[in-house]
Short mmCIF file of C-alpha atoms in Angstrom, two decimals:
data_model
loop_
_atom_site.label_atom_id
_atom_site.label_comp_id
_atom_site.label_asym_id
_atom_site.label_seq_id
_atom_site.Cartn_x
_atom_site.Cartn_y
_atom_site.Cartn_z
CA UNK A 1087 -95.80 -15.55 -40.66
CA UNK A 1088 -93.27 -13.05 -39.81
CA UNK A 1089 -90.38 -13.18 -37.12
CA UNK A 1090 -87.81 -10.57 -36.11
CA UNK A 1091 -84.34 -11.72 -36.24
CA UNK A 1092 -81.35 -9.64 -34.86
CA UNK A 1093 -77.48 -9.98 -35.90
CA UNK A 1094 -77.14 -13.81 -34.88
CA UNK A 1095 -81.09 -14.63 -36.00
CA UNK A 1096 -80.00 -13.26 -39.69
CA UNK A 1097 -77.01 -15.14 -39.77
CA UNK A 1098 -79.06 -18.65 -38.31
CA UNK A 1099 -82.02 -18.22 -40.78
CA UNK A 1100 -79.80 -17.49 -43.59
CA UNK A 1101 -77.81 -20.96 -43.06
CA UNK A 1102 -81.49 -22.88 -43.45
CA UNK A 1103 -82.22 -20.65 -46.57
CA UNK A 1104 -78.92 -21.67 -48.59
CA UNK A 1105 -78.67 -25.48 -47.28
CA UNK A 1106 -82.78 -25.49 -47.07
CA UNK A 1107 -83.17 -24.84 -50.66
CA UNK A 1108 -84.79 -27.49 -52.69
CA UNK A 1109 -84.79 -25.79 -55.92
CA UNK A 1110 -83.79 -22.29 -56.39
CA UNK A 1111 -81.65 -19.29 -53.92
CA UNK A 1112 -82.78 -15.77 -54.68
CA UNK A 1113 -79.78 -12.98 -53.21
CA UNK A 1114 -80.34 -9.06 -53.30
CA UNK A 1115 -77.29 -6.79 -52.45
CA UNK A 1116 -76.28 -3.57 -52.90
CA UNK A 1117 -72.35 -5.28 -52.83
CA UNK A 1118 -71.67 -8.48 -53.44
CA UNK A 1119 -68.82 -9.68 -51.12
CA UNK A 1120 -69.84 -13.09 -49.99
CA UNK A 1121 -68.03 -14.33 -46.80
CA UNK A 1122 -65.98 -17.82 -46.70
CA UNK A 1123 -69.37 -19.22 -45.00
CA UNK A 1124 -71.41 -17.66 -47.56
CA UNK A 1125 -69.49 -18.53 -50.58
CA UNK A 1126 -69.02 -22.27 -49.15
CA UNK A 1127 -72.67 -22.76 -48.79
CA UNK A 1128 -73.54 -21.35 -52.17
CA UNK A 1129 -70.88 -23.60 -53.64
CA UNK A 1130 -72.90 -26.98 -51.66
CA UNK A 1131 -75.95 -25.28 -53.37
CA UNK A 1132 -74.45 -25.18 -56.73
CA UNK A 1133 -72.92 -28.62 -56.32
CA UNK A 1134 -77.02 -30.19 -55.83
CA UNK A 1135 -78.24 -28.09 -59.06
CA UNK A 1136 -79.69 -25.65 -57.03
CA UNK A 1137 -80.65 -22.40 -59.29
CA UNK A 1138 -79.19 -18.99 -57.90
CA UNK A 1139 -80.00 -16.03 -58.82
CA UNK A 1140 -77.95 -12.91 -57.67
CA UNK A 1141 -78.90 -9.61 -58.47
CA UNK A 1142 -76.52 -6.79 -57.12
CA UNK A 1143 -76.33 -2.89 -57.97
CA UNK A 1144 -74.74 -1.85 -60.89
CA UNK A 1145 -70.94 -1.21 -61.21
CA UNK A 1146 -70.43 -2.42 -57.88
CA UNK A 1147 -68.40 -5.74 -58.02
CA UNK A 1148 -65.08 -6.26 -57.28
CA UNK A 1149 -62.85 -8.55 -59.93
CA UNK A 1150 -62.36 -10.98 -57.10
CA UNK A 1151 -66.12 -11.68 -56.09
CA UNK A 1152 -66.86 -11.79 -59.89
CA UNK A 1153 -64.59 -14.89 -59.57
CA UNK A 1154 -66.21 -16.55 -57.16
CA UNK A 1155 -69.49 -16.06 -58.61
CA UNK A 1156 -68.12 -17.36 -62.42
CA UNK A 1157 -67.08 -20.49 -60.59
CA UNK A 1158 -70.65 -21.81 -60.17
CA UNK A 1159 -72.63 -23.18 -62.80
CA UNK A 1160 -75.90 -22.70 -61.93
CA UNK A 1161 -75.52 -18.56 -61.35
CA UNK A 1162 -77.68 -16.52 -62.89
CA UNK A 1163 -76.28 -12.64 -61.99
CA UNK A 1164 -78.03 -9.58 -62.62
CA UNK A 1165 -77.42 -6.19 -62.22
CA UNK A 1166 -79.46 -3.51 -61.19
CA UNK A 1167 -78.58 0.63 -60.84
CA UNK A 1168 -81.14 1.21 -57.74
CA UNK A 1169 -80.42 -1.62 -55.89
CA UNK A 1170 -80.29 -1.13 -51.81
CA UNK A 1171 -82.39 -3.29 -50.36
CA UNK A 1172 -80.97 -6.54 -48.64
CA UNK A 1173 -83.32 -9.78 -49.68
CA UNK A 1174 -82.18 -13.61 -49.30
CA UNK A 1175 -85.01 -16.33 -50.09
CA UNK A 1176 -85.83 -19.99 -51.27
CA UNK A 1177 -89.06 -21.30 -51.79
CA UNK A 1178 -90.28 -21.09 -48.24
CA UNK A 1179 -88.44 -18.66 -46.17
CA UNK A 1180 -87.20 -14.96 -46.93
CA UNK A 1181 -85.65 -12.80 -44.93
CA UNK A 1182 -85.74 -8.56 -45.90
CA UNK A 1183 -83.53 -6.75 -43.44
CA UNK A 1184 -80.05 -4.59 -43.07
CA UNK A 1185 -77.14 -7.09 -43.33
CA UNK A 1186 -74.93 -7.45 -46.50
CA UNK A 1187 -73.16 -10.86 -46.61
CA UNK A 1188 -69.75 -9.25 -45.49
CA UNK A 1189 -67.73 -11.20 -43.18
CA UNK A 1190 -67.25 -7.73 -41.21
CA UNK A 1191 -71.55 -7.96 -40.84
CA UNK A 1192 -71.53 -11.18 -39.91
CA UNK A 1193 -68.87 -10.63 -36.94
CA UNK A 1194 -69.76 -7.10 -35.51
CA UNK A 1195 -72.52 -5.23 -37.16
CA UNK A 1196 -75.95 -4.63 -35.29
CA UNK A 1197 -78.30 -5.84 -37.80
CA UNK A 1198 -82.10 -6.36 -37.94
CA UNK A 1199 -84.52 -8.32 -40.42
CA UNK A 1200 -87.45 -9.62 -40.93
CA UNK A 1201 -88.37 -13.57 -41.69
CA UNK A 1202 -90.85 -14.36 -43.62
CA UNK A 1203 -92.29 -17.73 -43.84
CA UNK A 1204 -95.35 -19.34 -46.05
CA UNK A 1205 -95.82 -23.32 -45.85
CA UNK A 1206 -95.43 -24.76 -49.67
CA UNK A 1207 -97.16 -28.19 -48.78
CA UNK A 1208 -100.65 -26.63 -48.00
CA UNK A 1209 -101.44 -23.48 -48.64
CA UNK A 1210 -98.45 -21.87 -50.84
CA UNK A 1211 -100.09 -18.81 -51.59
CA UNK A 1212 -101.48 -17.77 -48.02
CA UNK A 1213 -99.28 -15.28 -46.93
CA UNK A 1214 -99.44 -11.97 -48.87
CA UNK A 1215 -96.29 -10.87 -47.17
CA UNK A 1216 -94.05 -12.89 -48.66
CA UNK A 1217 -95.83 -13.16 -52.57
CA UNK A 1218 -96.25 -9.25 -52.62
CA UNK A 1219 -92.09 -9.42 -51.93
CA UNK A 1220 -91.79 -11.97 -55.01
CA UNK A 1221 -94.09 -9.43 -56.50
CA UNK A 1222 -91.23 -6.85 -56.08
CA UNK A 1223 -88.66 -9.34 -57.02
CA UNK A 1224 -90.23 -10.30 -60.47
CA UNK A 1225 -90.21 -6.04 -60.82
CA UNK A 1226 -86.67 -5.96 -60.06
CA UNK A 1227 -85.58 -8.87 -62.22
CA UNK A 1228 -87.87 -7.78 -65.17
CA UNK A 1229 -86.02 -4.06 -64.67
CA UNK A 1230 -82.56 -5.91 -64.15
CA UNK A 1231 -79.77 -6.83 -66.91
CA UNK A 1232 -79.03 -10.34 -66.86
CA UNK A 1233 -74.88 -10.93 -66.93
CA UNK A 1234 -73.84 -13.97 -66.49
CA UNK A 1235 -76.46 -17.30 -66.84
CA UNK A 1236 -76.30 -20.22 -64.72
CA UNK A 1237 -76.03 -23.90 -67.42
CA UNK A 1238 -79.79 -24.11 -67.29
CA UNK A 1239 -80.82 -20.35 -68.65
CA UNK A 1240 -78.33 -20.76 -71.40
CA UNK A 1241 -80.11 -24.55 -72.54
CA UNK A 1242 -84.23 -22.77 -71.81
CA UNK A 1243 -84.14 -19.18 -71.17
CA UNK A 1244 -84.36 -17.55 -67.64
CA UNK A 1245 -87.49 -18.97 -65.44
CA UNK A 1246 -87.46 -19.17 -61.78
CA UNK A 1247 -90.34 -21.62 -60.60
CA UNK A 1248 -90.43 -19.63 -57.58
CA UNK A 1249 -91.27 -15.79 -59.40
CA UNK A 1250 -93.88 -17.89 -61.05
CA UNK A 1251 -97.78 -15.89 -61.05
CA UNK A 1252 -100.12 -17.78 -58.88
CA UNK A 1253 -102.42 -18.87 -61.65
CA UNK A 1254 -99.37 -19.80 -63.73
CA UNK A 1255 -98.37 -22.47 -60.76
CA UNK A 1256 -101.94 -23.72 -61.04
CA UNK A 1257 -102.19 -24.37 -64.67
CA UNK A 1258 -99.27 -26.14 -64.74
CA UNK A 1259 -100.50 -27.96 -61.57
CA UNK A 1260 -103.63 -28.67 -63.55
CA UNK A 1261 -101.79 -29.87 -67.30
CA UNK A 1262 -99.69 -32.52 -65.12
CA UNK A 1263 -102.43 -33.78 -63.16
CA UNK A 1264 -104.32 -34.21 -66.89
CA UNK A 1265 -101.46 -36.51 -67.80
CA UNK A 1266 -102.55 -38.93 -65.55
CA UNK A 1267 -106.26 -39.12 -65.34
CA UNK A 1268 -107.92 -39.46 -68.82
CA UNK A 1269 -111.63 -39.52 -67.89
CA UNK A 1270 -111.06 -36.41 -66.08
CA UNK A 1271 -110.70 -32.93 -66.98
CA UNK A 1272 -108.22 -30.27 -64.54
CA UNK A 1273 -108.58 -26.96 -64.86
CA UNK A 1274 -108.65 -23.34 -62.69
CA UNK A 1275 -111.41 -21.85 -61.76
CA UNK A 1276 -112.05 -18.17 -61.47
CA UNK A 1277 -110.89 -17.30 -58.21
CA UNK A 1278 -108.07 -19.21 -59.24
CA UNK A 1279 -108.34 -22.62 -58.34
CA UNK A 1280 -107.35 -25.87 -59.82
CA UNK A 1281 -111.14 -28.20 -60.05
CA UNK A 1282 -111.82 -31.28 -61.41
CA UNK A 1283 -114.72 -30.76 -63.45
CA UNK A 1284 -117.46 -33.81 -64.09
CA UNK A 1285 -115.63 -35.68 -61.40
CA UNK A 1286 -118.47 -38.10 -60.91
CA UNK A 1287 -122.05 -37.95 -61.95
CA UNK A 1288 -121.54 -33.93 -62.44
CA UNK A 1289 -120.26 -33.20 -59.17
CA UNK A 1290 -117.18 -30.67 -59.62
CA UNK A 1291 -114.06 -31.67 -56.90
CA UNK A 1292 -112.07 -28.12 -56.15
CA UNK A 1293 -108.29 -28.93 -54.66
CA UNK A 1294 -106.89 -27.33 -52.19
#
């Protein structure tokens, strides 16, 4: 689903993305100058273990924000030399549009964007919108160099759950549910679906 958000929409869906966040904040800037709102919420975020991962354009930080940014643990910054584009997600909303996270943008600036939205409980892979822009996102991190890592990329290496391939998702979907069911076997199908095969007297269960 996708909703159009002016100056004051931007700044109103961008609150629920940072406090929102269950498990990981994605941030795309040209410039990183976070704003005192910005910077507190991030901070909140950081304080629950949430991972964040900041990727800005190359060369373009200023001592002060790279300050900020080394203050929180669980930061994982990259850098980029074609950055432009201004993206801020979690693991159910993003919003793609013009506004950097300036205080001066916040205040006075006539910005637009775009929300989209995709519903993790029941059917997290419905909206092609918003995985073709993770698509992107992987692209950019893949292309990106990685400068500072947040506590958990320096214990296991760099993995956001939410960059994750849709089949990957599944198969990990399918190995937990194997833990707990020993006289069944989980696995994805072809068109990429987790199934339950032999489920009773040869009937196959598919779960959606």
């Amino acid at each position: 689903m996708a909703t159009f958000l002016n100056r004051e929409g931007i700044k109103s869906v961008l609150n629920d993305i940072f406090k929102e966040a269950q498990r990981e904040i994605i941030i795309i800037v040209p410039y990183i100058k976070l704003s005192e709102q910005s910077y507190s919420l991030l901070r909140e975020a950081d304080t629950k273990g949430i991972e964040i991962t900041i990727i800005y354009k190359e060369n373009n930080i200023l001592p002060a924000e790279l300050e900020k940014i080394n203050k929180l643990n669980n930061v994982n910054l990259f850098s980029h030399p074609d950055i432009h584009t201004k993206c801020y997600c979690n693991e159910s909303k993003m919003i793609i549009g013009s506004m950097n996270l300036y205080e001066y943008s916040e205040k006075y600036n006539r910005e637009m964007g775009v929300l989209l939205e995709r519903d993790e409980e029941f059917d997290i892979f419905d909206d092609d919108a918003f995985e073709d822009a993770l698509d992107e996102i992987q692209s950019i991190v893949k292309s990106g160099k990685l400068e500072k890592r947040s506590r958990k990329t320096i214990e296991s290496g760099f993995q956001l759950e939410i960059l994750r391939p849709e089949e990957e998702v599944l198969r990990i979907a399918a190995k937990y549910l194997n833990r707990y069911f020993d006289n069944k076997v989980f696995g994805i199908s072809p068109d990429i679906e987790i199934y339950c095969k032999d489920f009773s007297d040869n009937i196959d269960v598919y779960i959606d």
